[in-house]
Coordinates of C-alpha atoms and ligand atoms in Angstrom, one line a residue:
X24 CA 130.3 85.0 98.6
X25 CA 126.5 84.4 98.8
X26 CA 124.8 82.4 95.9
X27 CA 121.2 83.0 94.8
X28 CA 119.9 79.9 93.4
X29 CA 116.7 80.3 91.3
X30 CA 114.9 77.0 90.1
X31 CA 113.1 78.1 86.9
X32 CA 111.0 74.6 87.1
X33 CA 109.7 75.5 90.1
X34 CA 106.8 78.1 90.5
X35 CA 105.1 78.7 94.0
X36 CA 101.9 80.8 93.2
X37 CA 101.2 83.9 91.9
X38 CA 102.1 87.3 93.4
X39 CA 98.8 88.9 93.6
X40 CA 99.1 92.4 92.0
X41 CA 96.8 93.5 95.3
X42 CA 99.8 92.5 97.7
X43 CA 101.5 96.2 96.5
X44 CA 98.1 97.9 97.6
X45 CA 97.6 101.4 99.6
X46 CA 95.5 102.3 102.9
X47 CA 94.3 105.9 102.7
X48 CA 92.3 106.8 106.3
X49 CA 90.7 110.0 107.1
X50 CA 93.7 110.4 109.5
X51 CA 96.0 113.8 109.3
X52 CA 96.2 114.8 105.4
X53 CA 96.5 112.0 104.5
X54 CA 93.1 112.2 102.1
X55 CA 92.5 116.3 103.1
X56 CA 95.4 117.7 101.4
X57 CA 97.2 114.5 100.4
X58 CA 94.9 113.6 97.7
X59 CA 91.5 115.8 97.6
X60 CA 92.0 119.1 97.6
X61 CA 88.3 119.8 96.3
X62 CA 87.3 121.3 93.0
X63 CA 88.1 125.0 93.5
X64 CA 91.3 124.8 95.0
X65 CA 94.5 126.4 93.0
X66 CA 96.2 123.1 92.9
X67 CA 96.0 120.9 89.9
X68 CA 93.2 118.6 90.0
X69 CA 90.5 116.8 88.4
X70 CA 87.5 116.6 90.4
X71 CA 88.9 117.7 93.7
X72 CA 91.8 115.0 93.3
X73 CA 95.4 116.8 93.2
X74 CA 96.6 115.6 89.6
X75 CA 100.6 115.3 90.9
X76 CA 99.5 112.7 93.6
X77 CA 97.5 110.6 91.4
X78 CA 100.1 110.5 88.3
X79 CA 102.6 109.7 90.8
X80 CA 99.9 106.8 92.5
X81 CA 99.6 105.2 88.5
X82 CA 103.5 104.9 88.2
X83 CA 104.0 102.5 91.2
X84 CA 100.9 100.4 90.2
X85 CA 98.3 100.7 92.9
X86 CA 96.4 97.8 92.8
X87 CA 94.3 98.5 95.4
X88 CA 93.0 101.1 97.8
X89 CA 91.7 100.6 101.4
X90 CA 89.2 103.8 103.2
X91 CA 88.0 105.4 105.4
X92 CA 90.2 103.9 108.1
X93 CA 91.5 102.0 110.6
X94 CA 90.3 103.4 113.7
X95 CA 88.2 106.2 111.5
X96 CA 86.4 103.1 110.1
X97 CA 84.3 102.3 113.1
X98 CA 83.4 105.6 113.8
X99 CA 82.6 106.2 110.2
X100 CA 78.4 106.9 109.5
X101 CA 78.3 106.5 105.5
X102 CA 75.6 108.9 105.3
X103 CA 77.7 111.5 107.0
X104 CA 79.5 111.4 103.3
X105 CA 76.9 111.8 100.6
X106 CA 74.8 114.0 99.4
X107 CA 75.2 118.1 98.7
X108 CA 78.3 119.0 100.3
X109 CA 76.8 122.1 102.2
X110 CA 74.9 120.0 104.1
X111 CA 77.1 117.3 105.3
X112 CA 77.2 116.7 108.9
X113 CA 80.3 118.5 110.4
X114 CA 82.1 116.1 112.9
X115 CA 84.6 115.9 115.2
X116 CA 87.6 113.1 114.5
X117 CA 87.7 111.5 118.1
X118 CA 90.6 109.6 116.8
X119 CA 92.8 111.6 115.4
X120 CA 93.7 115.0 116.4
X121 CA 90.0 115.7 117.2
X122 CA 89.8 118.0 114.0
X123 CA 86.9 118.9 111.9
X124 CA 85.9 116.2 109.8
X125 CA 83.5 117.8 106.8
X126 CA 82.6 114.6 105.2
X127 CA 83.7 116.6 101.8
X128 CA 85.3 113.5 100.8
X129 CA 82.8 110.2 101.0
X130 CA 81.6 107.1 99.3
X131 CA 81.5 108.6 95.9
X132 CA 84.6 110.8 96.1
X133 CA 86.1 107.9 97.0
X134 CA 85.1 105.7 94.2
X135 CA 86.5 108.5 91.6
X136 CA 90.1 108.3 93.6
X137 CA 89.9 104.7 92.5
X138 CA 88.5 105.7 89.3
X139 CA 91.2 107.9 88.5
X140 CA 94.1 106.1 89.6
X141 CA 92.7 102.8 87.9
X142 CA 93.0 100.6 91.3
X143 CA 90.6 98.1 92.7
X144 CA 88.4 99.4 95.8
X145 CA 88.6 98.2 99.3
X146 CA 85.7 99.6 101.6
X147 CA 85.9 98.7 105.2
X148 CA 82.7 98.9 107.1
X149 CA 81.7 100.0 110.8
X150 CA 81.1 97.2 112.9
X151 CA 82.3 98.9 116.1
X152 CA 79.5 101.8 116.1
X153 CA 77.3 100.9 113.2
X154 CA 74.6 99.0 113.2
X155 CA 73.9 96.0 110.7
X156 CA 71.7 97.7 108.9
X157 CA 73.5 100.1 108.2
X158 CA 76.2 98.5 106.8
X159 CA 74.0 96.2 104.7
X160 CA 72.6 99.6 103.3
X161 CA 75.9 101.0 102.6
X162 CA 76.4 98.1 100.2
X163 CA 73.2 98.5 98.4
X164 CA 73.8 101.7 97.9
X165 CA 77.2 101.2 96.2
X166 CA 76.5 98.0 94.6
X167 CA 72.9 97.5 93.4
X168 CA 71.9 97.6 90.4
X169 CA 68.2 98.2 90.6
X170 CA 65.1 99.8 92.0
X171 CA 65.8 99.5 95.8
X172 CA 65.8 103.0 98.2
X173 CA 69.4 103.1 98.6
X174 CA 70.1 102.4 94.7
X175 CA 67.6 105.5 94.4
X176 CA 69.5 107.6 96.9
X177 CA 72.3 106.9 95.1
X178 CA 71.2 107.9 91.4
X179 CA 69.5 111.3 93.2
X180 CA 73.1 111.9 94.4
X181 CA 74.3 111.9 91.0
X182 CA 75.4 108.1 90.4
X183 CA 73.6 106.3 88.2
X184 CA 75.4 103.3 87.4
X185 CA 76.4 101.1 90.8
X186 CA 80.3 100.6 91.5
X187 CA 82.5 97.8 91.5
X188 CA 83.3 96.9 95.4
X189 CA 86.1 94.3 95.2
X190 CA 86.8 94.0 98.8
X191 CA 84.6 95.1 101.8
X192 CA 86.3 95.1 105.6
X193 CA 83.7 94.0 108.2
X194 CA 85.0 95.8 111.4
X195 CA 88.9 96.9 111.7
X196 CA 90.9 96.3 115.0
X197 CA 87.7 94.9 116.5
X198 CA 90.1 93.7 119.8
X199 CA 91.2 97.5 119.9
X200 CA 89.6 101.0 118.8
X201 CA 87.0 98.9 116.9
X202 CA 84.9 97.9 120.3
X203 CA 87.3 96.2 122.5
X204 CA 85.5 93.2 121.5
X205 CA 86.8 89.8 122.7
X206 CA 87.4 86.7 120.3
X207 CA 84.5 84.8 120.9
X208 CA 82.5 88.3 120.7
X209 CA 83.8 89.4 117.2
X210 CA 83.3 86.3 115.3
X211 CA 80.0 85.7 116.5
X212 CA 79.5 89.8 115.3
X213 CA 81.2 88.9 112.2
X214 CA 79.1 86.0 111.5
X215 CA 75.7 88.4 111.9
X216 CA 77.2 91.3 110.0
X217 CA 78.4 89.8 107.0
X218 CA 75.5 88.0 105.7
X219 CA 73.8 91.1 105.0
X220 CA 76.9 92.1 102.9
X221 CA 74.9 91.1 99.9
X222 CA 76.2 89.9 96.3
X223 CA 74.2 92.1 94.1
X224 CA 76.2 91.9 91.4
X225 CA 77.3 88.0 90.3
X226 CA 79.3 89.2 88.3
X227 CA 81.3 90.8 90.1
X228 CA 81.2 89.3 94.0
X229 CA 82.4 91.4 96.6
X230 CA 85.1 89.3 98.6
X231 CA 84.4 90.0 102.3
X232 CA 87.7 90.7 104.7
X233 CA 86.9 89.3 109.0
X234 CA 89.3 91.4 111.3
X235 CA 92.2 89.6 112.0
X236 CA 95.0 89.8 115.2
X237 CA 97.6 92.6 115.3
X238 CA 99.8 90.6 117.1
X239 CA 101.6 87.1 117.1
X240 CA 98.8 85.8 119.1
X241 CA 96.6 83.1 117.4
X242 CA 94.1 82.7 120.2
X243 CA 91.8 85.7 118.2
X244 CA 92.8 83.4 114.7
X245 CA 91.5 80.3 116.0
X246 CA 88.5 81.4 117.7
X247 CA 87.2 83.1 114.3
X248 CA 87.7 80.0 112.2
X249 CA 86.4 78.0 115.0
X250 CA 83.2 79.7 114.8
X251 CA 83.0 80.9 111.1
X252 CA 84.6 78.4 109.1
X253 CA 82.5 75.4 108.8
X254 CA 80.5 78.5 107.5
X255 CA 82.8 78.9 104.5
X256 CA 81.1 77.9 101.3
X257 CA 84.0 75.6 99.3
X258 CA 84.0 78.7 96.7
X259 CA 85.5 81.9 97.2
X260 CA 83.4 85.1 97.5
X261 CA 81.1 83.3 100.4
X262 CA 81.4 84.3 104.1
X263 CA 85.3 84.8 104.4
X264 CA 87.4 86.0 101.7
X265 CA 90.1 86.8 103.9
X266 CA 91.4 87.4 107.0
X267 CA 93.6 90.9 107.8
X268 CA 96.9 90.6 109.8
X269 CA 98.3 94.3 111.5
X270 CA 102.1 94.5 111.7
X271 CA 103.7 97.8 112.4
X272 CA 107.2 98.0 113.4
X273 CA 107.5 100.6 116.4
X274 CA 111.6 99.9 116.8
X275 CA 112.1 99.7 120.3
X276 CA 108.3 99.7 121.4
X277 CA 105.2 101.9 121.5
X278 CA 106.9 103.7 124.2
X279 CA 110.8 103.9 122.2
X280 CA 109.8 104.7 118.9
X281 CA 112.2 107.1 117.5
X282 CA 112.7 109.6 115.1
X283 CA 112.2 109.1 111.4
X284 CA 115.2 110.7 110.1
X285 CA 117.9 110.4 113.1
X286 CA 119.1 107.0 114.5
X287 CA 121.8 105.3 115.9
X288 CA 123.3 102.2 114.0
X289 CA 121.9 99.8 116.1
X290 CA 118.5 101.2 115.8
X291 CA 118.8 100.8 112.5
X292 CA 119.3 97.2 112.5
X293 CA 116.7 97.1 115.3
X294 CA 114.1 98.2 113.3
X295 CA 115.1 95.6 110.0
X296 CA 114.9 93.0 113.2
X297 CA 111.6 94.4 114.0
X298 CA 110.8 94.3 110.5
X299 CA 112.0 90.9 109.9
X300 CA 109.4 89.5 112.4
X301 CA 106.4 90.0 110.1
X302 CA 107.7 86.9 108.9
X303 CA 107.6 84.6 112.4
X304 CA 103.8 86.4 112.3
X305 CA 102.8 84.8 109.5
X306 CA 103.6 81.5 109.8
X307 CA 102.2 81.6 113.2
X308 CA 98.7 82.6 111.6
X309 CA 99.7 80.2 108.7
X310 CA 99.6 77.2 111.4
X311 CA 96.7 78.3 112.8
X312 CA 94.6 78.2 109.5
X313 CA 96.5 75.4 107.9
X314 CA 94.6 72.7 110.1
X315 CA 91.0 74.7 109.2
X316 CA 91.9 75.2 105.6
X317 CA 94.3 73.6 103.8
X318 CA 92.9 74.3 100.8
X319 CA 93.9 77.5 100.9
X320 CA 90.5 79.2 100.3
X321 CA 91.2 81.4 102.7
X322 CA 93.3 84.8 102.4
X323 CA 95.2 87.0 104.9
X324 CA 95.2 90.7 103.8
X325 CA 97.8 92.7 105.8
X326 CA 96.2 95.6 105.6
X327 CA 98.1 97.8 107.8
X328 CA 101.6 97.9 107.5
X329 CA 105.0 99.7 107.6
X330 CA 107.2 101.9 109.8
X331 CA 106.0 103.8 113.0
X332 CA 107.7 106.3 114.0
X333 CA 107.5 109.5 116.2
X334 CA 106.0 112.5 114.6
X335 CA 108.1 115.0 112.7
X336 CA 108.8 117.8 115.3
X337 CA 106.4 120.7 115.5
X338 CA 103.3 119.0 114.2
X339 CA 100.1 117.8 115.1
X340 CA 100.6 114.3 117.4
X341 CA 97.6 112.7 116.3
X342 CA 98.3 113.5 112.3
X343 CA 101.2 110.8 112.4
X344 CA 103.4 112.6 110.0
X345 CA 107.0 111.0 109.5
X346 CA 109.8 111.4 107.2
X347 CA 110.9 108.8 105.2
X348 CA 114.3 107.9 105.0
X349 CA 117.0 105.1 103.3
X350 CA 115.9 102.8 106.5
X351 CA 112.0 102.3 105.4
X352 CA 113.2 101.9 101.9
X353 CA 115.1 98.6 103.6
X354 CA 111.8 98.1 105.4
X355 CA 109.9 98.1 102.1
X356 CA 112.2 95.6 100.8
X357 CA 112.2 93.2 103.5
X358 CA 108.8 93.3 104.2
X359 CA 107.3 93.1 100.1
X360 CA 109.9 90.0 99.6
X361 CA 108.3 88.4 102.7
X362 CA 105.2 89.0 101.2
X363 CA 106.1 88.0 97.6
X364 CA 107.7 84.4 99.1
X365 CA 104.3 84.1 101.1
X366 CA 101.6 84.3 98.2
X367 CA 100.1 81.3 99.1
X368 CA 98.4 82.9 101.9
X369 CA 99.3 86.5 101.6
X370 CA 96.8 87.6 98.6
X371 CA 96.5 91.5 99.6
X372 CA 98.4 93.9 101.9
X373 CA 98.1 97.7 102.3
X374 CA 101.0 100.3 103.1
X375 CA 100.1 102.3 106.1
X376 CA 99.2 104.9 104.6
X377 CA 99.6 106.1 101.1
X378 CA 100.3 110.2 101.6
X379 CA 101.7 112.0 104.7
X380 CA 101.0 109.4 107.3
X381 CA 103.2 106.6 108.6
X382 CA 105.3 105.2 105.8
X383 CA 104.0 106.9 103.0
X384 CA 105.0 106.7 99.3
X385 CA 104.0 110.2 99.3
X386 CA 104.3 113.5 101.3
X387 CA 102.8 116.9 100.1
X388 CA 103.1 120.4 101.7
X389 CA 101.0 123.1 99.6
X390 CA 101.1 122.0 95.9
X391 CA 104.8 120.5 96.5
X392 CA 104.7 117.1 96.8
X393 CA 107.9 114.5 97.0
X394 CA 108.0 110.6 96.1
X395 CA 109.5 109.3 99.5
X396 CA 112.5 106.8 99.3
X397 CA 109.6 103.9 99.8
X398 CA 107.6 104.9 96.4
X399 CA 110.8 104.0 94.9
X400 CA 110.9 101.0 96.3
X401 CA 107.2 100.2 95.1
X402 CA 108.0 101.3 91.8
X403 CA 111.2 98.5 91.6
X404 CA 109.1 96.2 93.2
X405 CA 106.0 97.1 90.5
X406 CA 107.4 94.4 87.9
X407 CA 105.7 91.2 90.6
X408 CA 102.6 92.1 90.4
X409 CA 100.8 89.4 89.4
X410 CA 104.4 87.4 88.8
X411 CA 105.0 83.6 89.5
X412 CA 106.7 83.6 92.0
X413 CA 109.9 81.2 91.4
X414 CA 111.9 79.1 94.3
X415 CA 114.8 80.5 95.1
X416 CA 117.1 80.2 98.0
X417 CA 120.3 82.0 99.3
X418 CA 123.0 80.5 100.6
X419 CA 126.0 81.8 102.5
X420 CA 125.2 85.0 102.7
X421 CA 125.6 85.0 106.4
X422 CA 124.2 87.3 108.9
X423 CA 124.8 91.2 109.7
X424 CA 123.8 93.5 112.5
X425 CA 124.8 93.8 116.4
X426 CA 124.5 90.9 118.8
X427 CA 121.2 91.7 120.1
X428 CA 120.0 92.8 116.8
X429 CA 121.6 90.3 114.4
X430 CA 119.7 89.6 110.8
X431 CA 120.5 88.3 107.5
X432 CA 122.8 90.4 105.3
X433 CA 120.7 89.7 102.2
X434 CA 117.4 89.1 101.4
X435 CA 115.7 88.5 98.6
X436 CA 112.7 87.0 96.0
X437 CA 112.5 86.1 92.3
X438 CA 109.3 86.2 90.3
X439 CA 108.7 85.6 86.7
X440 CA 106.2 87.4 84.1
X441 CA 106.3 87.2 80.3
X442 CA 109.5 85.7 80.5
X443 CA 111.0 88.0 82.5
X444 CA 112.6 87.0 85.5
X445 CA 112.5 90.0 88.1
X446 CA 114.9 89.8 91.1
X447 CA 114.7 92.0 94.3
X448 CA 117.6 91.6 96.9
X449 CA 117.8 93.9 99.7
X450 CA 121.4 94.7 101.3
X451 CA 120.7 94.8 105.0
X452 CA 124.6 95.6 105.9
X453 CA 125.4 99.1 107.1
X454 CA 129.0 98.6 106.2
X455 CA 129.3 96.3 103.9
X456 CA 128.8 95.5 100.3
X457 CA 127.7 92.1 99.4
X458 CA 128.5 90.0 96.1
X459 CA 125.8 87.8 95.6
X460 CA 126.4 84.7 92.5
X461 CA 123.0 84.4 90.7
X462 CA 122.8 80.7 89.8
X463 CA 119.8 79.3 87.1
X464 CA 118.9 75.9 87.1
X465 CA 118.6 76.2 83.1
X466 CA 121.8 76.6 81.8
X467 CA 120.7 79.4 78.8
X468 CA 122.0 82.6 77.5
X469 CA 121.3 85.4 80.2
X470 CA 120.7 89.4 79.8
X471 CA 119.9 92.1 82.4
X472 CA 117.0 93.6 80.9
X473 CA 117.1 96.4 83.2
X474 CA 118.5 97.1 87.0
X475 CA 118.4 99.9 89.3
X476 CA 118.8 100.5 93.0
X477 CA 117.5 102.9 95.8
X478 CA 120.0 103.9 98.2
X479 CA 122.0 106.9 99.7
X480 CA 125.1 108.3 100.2
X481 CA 123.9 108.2 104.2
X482 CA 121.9 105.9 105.7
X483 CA 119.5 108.8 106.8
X484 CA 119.2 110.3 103.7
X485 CA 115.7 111.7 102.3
X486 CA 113.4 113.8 100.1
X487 CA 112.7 117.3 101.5
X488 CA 110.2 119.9 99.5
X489 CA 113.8 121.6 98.5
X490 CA 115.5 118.3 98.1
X491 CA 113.0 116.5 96.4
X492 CA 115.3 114.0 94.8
X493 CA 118.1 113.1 98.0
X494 CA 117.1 109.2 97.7
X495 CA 116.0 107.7 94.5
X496 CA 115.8 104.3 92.3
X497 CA 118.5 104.9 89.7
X498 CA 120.5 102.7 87.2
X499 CA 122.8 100.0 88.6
X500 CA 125.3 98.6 86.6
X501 CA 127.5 97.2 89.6
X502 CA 126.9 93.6 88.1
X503 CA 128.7 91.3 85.6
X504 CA 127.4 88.1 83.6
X505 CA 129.6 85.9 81.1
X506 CA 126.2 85.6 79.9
X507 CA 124.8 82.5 81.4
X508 CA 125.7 83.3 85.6
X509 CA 125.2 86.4 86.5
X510 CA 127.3 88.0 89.7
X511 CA 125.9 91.1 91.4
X512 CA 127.7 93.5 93.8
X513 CA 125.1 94.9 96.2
X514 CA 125.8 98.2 97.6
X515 CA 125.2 98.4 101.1
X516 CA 122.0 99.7 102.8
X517 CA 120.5 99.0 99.2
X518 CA 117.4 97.8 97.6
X519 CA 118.3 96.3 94.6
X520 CA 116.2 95.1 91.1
X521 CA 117.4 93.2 88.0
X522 CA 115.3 92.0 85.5
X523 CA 116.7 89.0 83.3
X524 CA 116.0 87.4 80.4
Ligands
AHR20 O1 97.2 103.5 110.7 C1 96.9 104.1 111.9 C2 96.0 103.2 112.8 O2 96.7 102.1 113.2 C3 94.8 102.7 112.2 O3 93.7 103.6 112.2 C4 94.5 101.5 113.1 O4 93.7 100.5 112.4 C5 95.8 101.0 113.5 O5 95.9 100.9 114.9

């Protein structure tokens, strides 16, 4: 039987809240349709946003929202997006599906999204294609609050007051789609760009994000710090806030991806491998900036991650539609209790991407929309935002999978708010339930506050238009306590939550 040890003496950080944030890029629907369906249409909204999505954005918490892209970032001309909507620039989307973009949906469209769903915003800027200039103007314009041309511009477009930027992204995949750049390049780019990201407000600083590696690599890790941070005031807010890290799990490859619904047992415990490895990517960056900052001042925001898969059948490659099934509810799990048991470094990471795109939370088709298997997950998960996170260990819980693809049958992390002790354990075991002892190192009176679990009655269960409710968090009561230990049965292929108090 495995044993959960939780040392209430013993906190390791806090959870930031902006770990559970959301990456929305002008990428398939994931913004047209997803969320903005503009003023006149017939679905629900307030100000062009769809009033379903954004209700069911508030319940899971979204701390944070990334835009416009990834790849879209670096191709993205601010300008493009402001301004009477008639007469914005009609582009093509090189990157994705080479569609129309309309630029219906810019700067300030975007700040009502975050507006309306209550979340902090995270702009990323164009480093690839822009110019510096430009993106030092993009900033006045959003931030300054004065008599300047862009703060000007800005109040003639409609917006008086200036917005709250909380976190601005200078370049995205800078060693890919965002201008093949080398190491040495980039940071030396970085180093340029960002110091016309100005502080206008003091108030209210916005924390600057350097493009970070996509891969296990540290060469690109090193050479930035090498260059930029003897740079790095000892505050935070100065030259580099934070650094992003890119993990997608593709389950057998780029090239051997898979469908999103149908797989084989050992592909599902290849992709909780694949999954798994986000952790071996951290503390290989974690090394690397240990011996440049051991102060911690620096951040990594994973900004991009989740489940890649191949596109649902019949629609448009380049829109990266997928279904999400019991499997990336696993892949939630795993990958958010990583993240929780890594707040030292981890301070903000972003689900790619929030609505019909990659592992979304949520898919829409019309005015339907479902809550995939993964906003459940999010919505368990809600209660650590902004946690201590406690120690914890597990022991004897021993390992499950195939013998190429072996992992750990359970997996877990334990945070505490308000006196609540939240614990999320993740069942990893295709066939197997696992009993897990939960043991406190104060011995005091114990009750579950609340449990619940996401699972299925198969593995590749999920929520269809007509089936909207296949795979959803619902009560668990498969636990017992004599009131101070507390002994949980976790069902397998599960995602399971218990509060305690
Ligand atoms: O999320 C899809 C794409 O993946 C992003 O645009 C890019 O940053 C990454 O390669």
């Amino acid at each position: 039987m495995a044993k959960l040890t939780i040392n209430e003496n013993k906190t390791c950080g806090t959870i930031a809240p902006e770990i559970y944030g959301h990456f929305s890029e002008h990428l398939g629907r994931c913004i047209y349709d997803g969320v903005f369906v503009g003023e006149q249409s017939d679905i629900p909204n307030v100000n062009g946003m769809r009033t379903d999505v954004v209700e069911a954005l508030k319940e899971i918490k979204v701390p944070v929202l990334r835009w416009p892209g990834g790849c879209f970032a670096d191709e993205y001309h601010w300008k493009d997006g402001i301004g009477p909507k008639a007469s914005r620039k009609k582009l093509v989307n090189t990157h994705w599906g080479g569609v129309t973009e309309d630029n219906s949906f810019g700067t300030h469209e975007f700040m009502e999204l975050c507006r309306q769903i209550g979340c902090k915003t995270y702009v990323n800027g164009n480093l690839g294609s822009g110019t510096v200039q430009e993106m030092s103007e993009w900033v006045e314009y959003m931030t300054f609050n004065g008599v300047s041309p862009m703060a000007e511009l800005r109040k003639k477009n409609g917006h008086e007051e200036p917005w709250a930027v909380d976190y601005f992204g200078v370049g995205n995949e800078n060693w890919g789609c965002g201008g093949n750049m080398t190491a040495e390049h980039y940071a030396n780019e970085y180093r340029r760009y960002q110091t016309y990201v100005r502080q206008y407000d003091k108030d209210h600083p916005v924390a600057k994000i350097a493009c970070g590696p996509g891969t296990e690599d540290t060469h690109w890790t090193r050479v930035l710090l090498e260059t930029c941070y003897d740079h790095a005031p000892a505050n935070t807010h100065g030259f580099m806030d934070l650094m992003s890290l890119h993990y997608y799990v593709f389950p057998g490859g780029w090239d051997d991806r898979g469908a999103a619904t149908e797989y084989s047992d050992e592909r599902w415990y290849q992709t909780l491998f694949k999954a798994l490895g986000i952790e071996k990517m951290i503390a290989g960056h974690t090394a690397v900036i240990d011996q440049f900052d051991p102060e911690k001042k620096i951040g990594f925001a994973v900004d991009e991650w989740g489940n890649w898969f191949d596109v649902e059948k019949g629609t448009n490659p380049g829109f990266l539609y997928q279904q999400s099934t019991v499997r990336d509810a696993l892949v939630a799990g795993i990958t958010l209790n990583i993240f929780n048991k890594r707040c030292d470094r981890v301070r903000m990471a972003c689900l790619a991407q929030m609505i019909n795109v990659l592992q979304s939370v949520i898919l829409t088709e019309g005015d339907r929309m479902v809550k995939t298997p993964t906003w459940h997950v999010l919505h368990q998960f809600r209660h650590h935002q902004g946690a201590e996170l406690l120690e914890s260990a597990l022991t004897e819980a021993g390992e499950t999978g195939t013998e190429k693809w072996t992992v750990p049958a359970v997996t877990e992390s334990v945070s505490r708010k308000d006196g609540i002790i939240t614990i999320t354990l993740n069942n990893l075991s295709l066939t197997d339930a696992q009993e897990v002892t939960v043991q406190f190192t104060e011995d005091a009176a114990r009750t579950v506050t609340e449990a619940t679990v996401v699972t299925g009655s198969d593995v590749h269960d999920h929520n269809t238009f007509d089936t909207p409710e296949t795979v959803k968090e619902t009560a668990f009561s498969d636990y017992r306590s004599d009131g101070r230990k507390l002994t949980v049965t976790l069902p397998k292929a599960g995602v399971v939550m218990l509060r305690v108090k």
